[in-house]
Coordinates of C-alpha atoms and ligand atoms in Angstrom, one line a residue:
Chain B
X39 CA -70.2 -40.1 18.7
X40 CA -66.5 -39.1 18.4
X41 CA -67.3 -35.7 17.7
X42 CA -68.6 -34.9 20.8
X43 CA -64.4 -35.1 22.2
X44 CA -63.1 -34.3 18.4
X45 CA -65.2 -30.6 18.0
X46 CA -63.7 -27.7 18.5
X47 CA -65.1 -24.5 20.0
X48 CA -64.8 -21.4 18.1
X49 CA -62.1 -19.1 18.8
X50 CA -64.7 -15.8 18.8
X51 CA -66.9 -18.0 21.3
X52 CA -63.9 -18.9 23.7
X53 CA -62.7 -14.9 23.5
X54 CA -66.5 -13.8 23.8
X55 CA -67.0 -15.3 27.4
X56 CA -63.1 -14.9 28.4
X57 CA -63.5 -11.1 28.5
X58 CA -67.3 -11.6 30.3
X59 CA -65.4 -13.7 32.8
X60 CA -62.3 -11.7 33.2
X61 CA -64.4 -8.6 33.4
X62 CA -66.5 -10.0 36.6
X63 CA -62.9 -11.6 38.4
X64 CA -61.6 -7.6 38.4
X65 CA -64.9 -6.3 39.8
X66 CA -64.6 -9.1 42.4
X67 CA -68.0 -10.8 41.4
X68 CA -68.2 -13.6 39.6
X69 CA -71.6 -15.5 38.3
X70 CA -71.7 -19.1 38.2
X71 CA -73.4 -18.8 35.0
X72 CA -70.2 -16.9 33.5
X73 CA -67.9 -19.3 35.0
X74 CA -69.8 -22.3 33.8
X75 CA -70.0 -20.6 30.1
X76 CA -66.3 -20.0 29.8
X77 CA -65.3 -23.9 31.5
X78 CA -67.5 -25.1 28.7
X79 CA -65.7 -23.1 26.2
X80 CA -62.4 -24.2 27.5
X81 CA -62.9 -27.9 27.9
X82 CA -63.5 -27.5 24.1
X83 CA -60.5 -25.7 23.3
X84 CA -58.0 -27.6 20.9
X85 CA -55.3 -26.6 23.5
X86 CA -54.2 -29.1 27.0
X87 CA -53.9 -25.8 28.3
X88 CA -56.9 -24.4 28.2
X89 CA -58.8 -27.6 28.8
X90 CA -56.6 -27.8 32.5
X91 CA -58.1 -23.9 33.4
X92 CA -61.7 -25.5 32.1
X93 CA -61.1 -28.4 34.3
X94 CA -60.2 -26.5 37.4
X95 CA -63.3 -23.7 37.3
X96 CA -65.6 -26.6 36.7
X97 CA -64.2 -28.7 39.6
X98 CA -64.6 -25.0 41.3
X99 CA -68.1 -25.2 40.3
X100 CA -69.1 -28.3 41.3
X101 CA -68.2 -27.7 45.2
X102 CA -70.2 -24.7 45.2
X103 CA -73.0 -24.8 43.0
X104 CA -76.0 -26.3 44.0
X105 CA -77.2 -29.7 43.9
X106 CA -79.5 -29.4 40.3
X107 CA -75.9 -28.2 38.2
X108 CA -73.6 -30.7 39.6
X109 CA -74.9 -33.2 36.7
X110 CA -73.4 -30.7 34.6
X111 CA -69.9 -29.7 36.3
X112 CA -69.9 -33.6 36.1
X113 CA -70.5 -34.5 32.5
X114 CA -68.4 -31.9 31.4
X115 CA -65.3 -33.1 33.5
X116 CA -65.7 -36.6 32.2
X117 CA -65.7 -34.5 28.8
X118 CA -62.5 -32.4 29.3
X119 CA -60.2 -35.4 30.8
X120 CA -61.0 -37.6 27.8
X121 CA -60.0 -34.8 25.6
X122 CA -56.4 -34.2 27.1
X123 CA -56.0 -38.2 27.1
X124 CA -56.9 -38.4 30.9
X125 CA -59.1 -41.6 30.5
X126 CA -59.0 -42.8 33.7
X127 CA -60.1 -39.9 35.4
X128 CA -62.6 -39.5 32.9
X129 CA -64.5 -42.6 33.5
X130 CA -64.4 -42.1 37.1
X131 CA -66.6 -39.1 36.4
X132 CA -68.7 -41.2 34.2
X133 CA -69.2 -43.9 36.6
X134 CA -69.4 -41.0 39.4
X135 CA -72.5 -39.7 37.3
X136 CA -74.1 -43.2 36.7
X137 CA -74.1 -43.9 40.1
X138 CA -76.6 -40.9 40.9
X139 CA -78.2 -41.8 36.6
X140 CA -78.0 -44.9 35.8
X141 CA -80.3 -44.2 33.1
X142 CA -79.1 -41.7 31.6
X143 CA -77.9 -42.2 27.7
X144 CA -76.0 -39.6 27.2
X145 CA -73.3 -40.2 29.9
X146 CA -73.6 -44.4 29.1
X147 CA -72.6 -43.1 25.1
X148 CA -69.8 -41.1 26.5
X149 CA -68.5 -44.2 28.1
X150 CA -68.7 -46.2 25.4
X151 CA -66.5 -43.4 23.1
X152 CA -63.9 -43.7 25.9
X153 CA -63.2 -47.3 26.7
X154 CA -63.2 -47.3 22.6
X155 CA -60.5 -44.5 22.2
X156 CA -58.6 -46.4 25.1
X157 CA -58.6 -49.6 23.5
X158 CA -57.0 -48.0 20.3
X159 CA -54.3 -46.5 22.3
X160 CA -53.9 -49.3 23.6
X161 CA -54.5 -48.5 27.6
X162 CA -57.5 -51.1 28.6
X163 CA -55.4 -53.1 31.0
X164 CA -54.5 -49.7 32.9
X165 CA -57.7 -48.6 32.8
X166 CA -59.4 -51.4 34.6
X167 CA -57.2 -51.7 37.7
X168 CA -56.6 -48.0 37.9
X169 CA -60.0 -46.8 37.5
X170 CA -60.8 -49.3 40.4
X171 CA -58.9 -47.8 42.8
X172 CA -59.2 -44.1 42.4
X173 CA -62.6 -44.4 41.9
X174 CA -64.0 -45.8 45.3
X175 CA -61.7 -42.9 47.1
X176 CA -62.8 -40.2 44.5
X177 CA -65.4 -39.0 42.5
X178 CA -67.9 -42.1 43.0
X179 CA -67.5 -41.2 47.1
X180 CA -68.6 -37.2 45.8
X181 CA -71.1 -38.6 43.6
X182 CA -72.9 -41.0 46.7
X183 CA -72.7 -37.9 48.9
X184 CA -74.3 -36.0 46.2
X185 CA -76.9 -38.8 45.7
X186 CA -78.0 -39.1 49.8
X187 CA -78.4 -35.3 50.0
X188 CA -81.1 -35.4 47.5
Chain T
X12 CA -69.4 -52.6 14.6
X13 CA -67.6 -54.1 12.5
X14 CA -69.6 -53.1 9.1
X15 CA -67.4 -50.2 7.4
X16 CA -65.7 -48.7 5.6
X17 CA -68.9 -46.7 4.6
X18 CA -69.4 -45.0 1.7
X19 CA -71.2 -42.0 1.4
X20 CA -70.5 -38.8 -0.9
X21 CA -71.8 -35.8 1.0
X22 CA -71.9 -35.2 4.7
X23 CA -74.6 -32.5 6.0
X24 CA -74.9 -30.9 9.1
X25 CA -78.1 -30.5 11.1
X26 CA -79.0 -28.9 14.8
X27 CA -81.8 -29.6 16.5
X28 CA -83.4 -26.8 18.5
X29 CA -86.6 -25.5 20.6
X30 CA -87.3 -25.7 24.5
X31 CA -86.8 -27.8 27.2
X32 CA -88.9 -31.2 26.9
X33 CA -90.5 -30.6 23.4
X34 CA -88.9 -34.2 22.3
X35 CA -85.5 -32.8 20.2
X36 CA -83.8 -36.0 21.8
X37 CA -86.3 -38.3 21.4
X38 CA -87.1 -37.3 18.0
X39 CA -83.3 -37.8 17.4
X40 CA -83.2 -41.4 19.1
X41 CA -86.2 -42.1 16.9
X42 CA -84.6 -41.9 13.8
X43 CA -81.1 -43.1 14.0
X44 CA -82.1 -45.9 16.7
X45 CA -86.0 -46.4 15.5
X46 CA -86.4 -46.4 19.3
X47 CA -88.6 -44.4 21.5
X48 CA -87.5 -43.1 25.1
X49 CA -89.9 -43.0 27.1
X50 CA -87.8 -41.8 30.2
X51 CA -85.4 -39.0 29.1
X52 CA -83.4 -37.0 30.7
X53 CA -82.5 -33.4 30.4
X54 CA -79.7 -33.2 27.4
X55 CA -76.7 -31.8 29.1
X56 CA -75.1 -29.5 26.5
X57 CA -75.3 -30.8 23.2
X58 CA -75.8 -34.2 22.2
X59 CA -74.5 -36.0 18.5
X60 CA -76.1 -38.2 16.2
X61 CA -75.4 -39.7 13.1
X62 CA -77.3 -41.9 10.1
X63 CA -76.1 -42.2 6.6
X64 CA -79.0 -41.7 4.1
X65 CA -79.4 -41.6 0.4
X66 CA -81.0 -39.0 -1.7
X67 CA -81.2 -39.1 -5.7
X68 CA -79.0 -42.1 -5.2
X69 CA -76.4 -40.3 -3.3
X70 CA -75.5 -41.8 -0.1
X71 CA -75.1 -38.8 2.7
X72 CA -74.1 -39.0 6.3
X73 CA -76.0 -36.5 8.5
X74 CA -74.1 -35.4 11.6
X75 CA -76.8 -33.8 13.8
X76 CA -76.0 -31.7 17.0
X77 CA -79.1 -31.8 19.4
X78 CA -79.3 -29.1 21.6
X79 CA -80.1 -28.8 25.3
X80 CA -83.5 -27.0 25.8
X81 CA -82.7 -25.6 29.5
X82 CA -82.3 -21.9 29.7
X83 CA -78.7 -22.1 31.3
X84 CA -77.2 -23.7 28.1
X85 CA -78.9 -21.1 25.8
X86 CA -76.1 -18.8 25.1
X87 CA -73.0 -21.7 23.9
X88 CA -75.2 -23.8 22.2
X89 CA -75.6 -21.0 20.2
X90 CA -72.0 -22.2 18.5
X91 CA -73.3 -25.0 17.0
X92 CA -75.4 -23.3 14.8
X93 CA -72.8 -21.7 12.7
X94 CA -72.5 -24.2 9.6
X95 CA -75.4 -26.0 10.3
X96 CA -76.9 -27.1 7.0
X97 CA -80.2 -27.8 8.0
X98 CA -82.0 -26.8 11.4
X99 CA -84.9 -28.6 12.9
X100 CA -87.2 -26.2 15.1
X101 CA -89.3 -28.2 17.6
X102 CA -92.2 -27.6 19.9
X103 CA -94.6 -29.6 21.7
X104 CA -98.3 -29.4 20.4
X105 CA -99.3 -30.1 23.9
X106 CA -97.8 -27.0 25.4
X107 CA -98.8 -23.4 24.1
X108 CA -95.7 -22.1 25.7
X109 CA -93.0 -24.1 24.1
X110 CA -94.7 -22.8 20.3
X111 CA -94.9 -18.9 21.7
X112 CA -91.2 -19.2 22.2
X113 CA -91.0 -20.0 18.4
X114 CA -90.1 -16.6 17.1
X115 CA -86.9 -16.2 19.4
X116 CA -85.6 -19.5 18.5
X117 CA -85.9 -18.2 14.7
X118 CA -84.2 -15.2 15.7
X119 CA -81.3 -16.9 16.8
X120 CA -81.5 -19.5 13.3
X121 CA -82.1 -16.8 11.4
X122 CA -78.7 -14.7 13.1
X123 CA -75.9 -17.4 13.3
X124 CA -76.8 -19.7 10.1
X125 CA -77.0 -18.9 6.4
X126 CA -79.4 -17.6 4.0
X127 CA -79.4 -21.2 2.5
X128 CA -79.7 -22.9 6.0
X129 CA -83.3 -25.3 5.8
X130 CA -85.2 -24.8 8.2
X131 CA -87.5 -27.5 9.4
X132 CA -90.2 -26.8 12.0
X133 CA -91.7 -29.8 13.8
X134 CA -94.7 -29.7 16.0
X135 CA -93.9 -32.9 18.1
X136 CA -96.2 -35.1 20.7
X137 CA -98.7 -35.3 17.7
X138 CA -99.8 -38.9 19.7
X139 CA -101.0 -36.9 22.3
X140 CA -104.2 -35.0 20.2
X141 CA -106.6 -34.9 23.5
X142 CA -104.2 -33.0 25.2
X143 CA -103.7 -30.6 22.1
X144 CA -102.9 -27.2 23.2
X145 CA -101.7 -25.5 19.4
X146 CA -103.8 -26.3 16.8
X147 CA -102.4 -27.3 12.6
X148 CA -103.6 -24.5 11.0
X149 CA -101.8 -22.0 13.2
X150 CA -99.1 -23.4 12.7
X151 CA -98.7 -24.0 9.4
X152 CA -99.7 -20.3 8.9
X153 CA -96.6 -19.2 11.1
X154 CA -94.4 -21.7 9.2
X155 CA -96.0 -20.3 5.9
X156 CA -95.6 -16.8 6.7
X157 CA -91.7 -17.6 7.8
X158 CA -90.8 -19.8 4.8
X159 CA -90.5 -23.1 6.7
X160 CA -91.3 -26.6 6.5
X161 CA -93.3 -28.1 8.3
X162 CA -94.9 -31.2 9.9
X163 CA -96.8 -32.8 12.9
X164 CA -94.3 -35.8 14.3
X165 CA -94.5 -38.2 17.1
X166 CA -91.3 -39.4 18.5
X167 CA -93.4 -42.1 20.4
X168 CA -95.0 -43.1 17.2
X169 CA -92.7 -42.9 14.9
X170 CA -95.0 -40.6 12.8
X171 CA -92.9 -38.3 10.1
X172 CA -90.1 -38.8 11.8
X173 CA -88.2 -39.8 9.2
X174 CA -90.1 -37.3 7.2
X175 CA -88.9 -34.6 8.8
X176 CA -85.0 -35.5 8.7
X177 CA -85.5 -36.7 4.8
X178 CA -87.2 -33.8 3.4
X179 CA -84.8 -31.6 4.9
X180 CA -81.9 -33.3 3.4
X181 CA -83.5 -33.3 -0.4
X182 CA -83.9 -29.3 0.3
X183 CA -80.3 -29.5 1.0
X184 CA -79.5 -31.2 -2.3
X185 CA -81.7 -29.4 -4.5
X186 CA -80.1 -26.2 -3.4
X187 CA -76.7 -27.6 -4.1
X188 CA -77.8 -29.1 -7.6
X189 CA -79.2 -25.4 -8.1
X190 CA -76.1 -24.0 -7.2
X191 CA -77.6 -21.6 -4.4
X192 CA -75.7 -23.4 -1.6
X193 CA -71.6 -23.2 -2.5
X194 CA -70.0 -26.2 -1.2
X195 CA -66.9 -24.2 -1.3
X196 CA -68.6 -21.5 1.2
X197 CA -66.7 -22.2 4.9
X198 CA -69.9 -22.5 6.3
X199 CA -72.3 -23.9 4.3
X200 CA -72.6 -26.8 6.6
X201 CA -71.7 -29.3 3.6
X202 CA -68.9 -31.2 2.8
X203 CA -68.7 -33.3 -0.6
X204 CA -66.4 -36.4 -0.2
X205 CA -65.7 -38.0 -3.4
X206 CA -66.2 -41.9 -3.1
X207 CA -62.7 -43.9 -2.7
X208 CA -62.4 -46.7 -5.4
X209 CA -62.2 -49.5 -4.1
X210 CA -63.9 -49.4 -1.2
X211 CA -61.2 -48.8 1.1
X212 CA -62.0 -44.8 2.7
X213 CA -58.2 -44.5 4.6
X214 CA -58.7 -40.7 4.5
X215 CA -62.0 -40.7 6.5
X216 CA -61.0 -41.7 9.9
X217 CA -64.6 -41.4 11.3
X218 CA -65.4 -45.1 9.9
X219 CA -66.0 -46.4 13.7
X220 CA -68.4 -42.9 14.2
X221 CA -71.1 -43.9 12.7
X222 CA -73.9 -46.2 14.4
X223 CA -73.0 -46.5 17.6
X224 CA -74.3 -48.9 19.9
X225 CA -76.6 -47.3 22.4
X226 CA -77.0 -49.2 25.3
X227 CA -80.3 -48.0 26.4
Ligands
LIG517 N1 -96.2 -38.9 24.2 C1 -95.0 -38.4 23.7 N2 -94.0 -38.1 24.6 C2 -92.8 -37.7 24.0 C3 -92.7 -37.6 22.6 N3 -91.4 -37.1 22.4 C4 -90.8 -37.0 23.6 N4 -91.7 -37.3 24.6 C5 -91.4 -37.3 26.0 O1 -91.1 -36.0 26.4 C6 -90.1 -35.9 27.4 C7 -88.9 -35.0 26.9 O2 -88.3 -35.5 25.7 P1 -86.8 -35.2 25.4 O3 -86.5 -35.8 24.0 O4 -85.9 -35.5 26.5 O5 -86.9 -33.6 25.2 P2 -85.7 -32.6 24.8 O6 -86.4 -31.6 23.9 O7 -84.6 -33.3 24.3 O8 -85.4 -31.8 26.2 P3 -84.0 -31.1 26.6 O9 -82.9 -32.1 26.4 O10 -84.1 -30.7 28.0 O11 -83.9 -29.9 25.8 C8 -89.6 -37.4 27.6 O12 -90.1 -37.9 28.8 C9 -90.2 -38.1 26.4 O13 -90.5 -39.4 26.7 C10 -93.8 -37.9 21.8 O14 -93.7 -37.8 20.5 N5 -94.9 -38.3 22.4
LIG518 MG1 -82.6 -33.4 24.9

């Protein structure tokens, strides 16, 4: 299940739906789809860098997009926080998704490869009180809004 | 968890593709959990699986990508193709639709693997015969006609699950016994690990990747 935050996306791939991206921001009209393509290519980008632009469209995405995507925006933060070492944010995502899917396998496996890769590097205690707090005031309040509107 | 270091000498990689709902993550589930999900959701993306298998006595650890059938992840799945080793192409006997899409999804197999990728066609929901919508024969004709395997599965059941994932890994090994598949090839979706005396793998740093506990 580590390979899901170890895999690395293509260079071709990330240039591919850079240009389609960068070609709709100078004509001033921008697709979600196009957007979302090149986040998801970014998150999986072997550079911090890169993953912080992904991280920012997708956030981008997820205010705007409507209700059926936001699972995805979602998934896919949890997804590029863990991969720049941003655990606690990460989870709060997960946990922010759970609360709207409790079911849902994928996102409970995800959470399960974090709390391990924490626990190697050594950062359970920090996770457990900060993910507490920032979690109520953030993504688990977005998440519950998310979840009444339905 | 606390089984490894494993030992295994090859590792192959495998995508799972075909539409929305057909059963690509159930069938997944199925064989490295021996557990059916009756209540699925959606994939999101790509999900991984692993199970370590043996073949002619050789112990081999399949990494397998399963795709998300939904139209809007269509075009960056398509990355996980490249070096895939073997590809299993699903559709849902229950729903005409799902095998008339067939042909695309071989397109895009055909396109972004290699000549020596197997490729495995399942027709899945074989528990649901009343509700049978795309008979054997026509089937096996198009996977015939197009060089594939093929079989009738049931993720619920269990039926040739493992089947499906086995064969396609001793396809796998008899092309690299035959020398048609070149290990050495950047993509052949293969990687040979020699076995570490003693037991002790410390250049493998996937030991914890392999069955992971799923919670559902
Ligand atoms: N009766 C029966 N139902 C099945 C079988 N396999 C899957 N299902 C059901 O079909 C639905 C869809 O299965 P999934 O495995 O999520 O389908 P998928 O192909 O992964 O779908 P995406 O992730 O959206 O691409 C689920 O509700 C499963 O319970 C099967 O062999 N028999
Ligand atoms: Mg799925």
């Amino acid at each position: 299940m580590d390979e899901v935050l170890d895999e690395v996306v293509p260079t071709e791939d990330l240039k591919k739906y850079e240009k389609v991206y960068h070609e709709q921001l100078s004509s001033g009209n921008i697709t979600q789809k196009a957007q979302f393509e090149y986040a998801w290519c970014l998150v999986r980008s072997k550079y911090s860098g890169d993953i912080r632009k992904g991280l920012i469209l997708l956030e981008e995405l997820f205010h705007t997009d409507k209700e059926e995507s936001k699972r995805d925006y979602l998934y896919y933060l949890a997804i590029g926080n863990a991969r720049i070492k941003e655990y606690n944010k990460a989870l709060q995502y997960v946990r922010g998704f759970l609360q709207i899917e409790p079911g849902n396998h994928q996102v409970h496996d995800l959470e399960v490869v974090i709390k391990r890769r924490m626990e190697k590097e050594g950062l359970v205690g920090v996770a457990l009180t900060g993910g507490i707090v920032l979690g109520i005031a953030g993504v688990v309040g977005l998440a519950l809004a998310l979840a009444k509107k339905k | 968890m606390s089984v490894g270091p494993y030992n295994y000498s090859y590792i192959f990689k495998y995508i799972i593709i075909g539409d929305m709902g057909v059963g690509k993550s159930c069938l997944l589930h199925q064989f490295t959990e021996k557990k059916f999900m009756s209540d699925c959701p959606h994939t999101i993306g790509v999900e991984f699986g692993t199970r370590i298998i043996e073949v002619s006595g050789q112990k081999i650890k399949l990494q397998i990508w399963d795709t998300a059938g939904q139209e809007r992840f269509r075009a960056v799945t398509r990355s996980y193709y490249r070096g895939a080793a073997g590809a299993l192409m699903v559709y849902d006997i229950t729903r005409r639709s799902t095998y008339n899409h067939l042909s695309s999804w071989l397109t895009d197999t055909r396109n972004l693997t290699n000549p020596s990728t197997v490729i495995f066609l399942i027709g899945n929901k074989c528990d649901l015969n009343a509700a049978r919508d795309v008979t054997y024969e026509e089937a096996k004709q198009f996977a015939d006609e197009n060089g594939l395997m093929f079989v009738e599965a049931s993720a619920k059941s269990g039926e040739n699950v493992e089947e499906a994932f086995l064969e396609t890994a001793k396809k796998i090994y008899q092309s690299i016994q035959d020398g048609r598949l070149d290990l050495n090839a950047a993509e052949s979706g293969v990687q040979h690990k020699p076995s570490q005396p003693g037991g002790r793998n410390t250049l493998v740093n996937d030991q914890t990747a392999s069955k992971d506990s799923c919670s559902c």
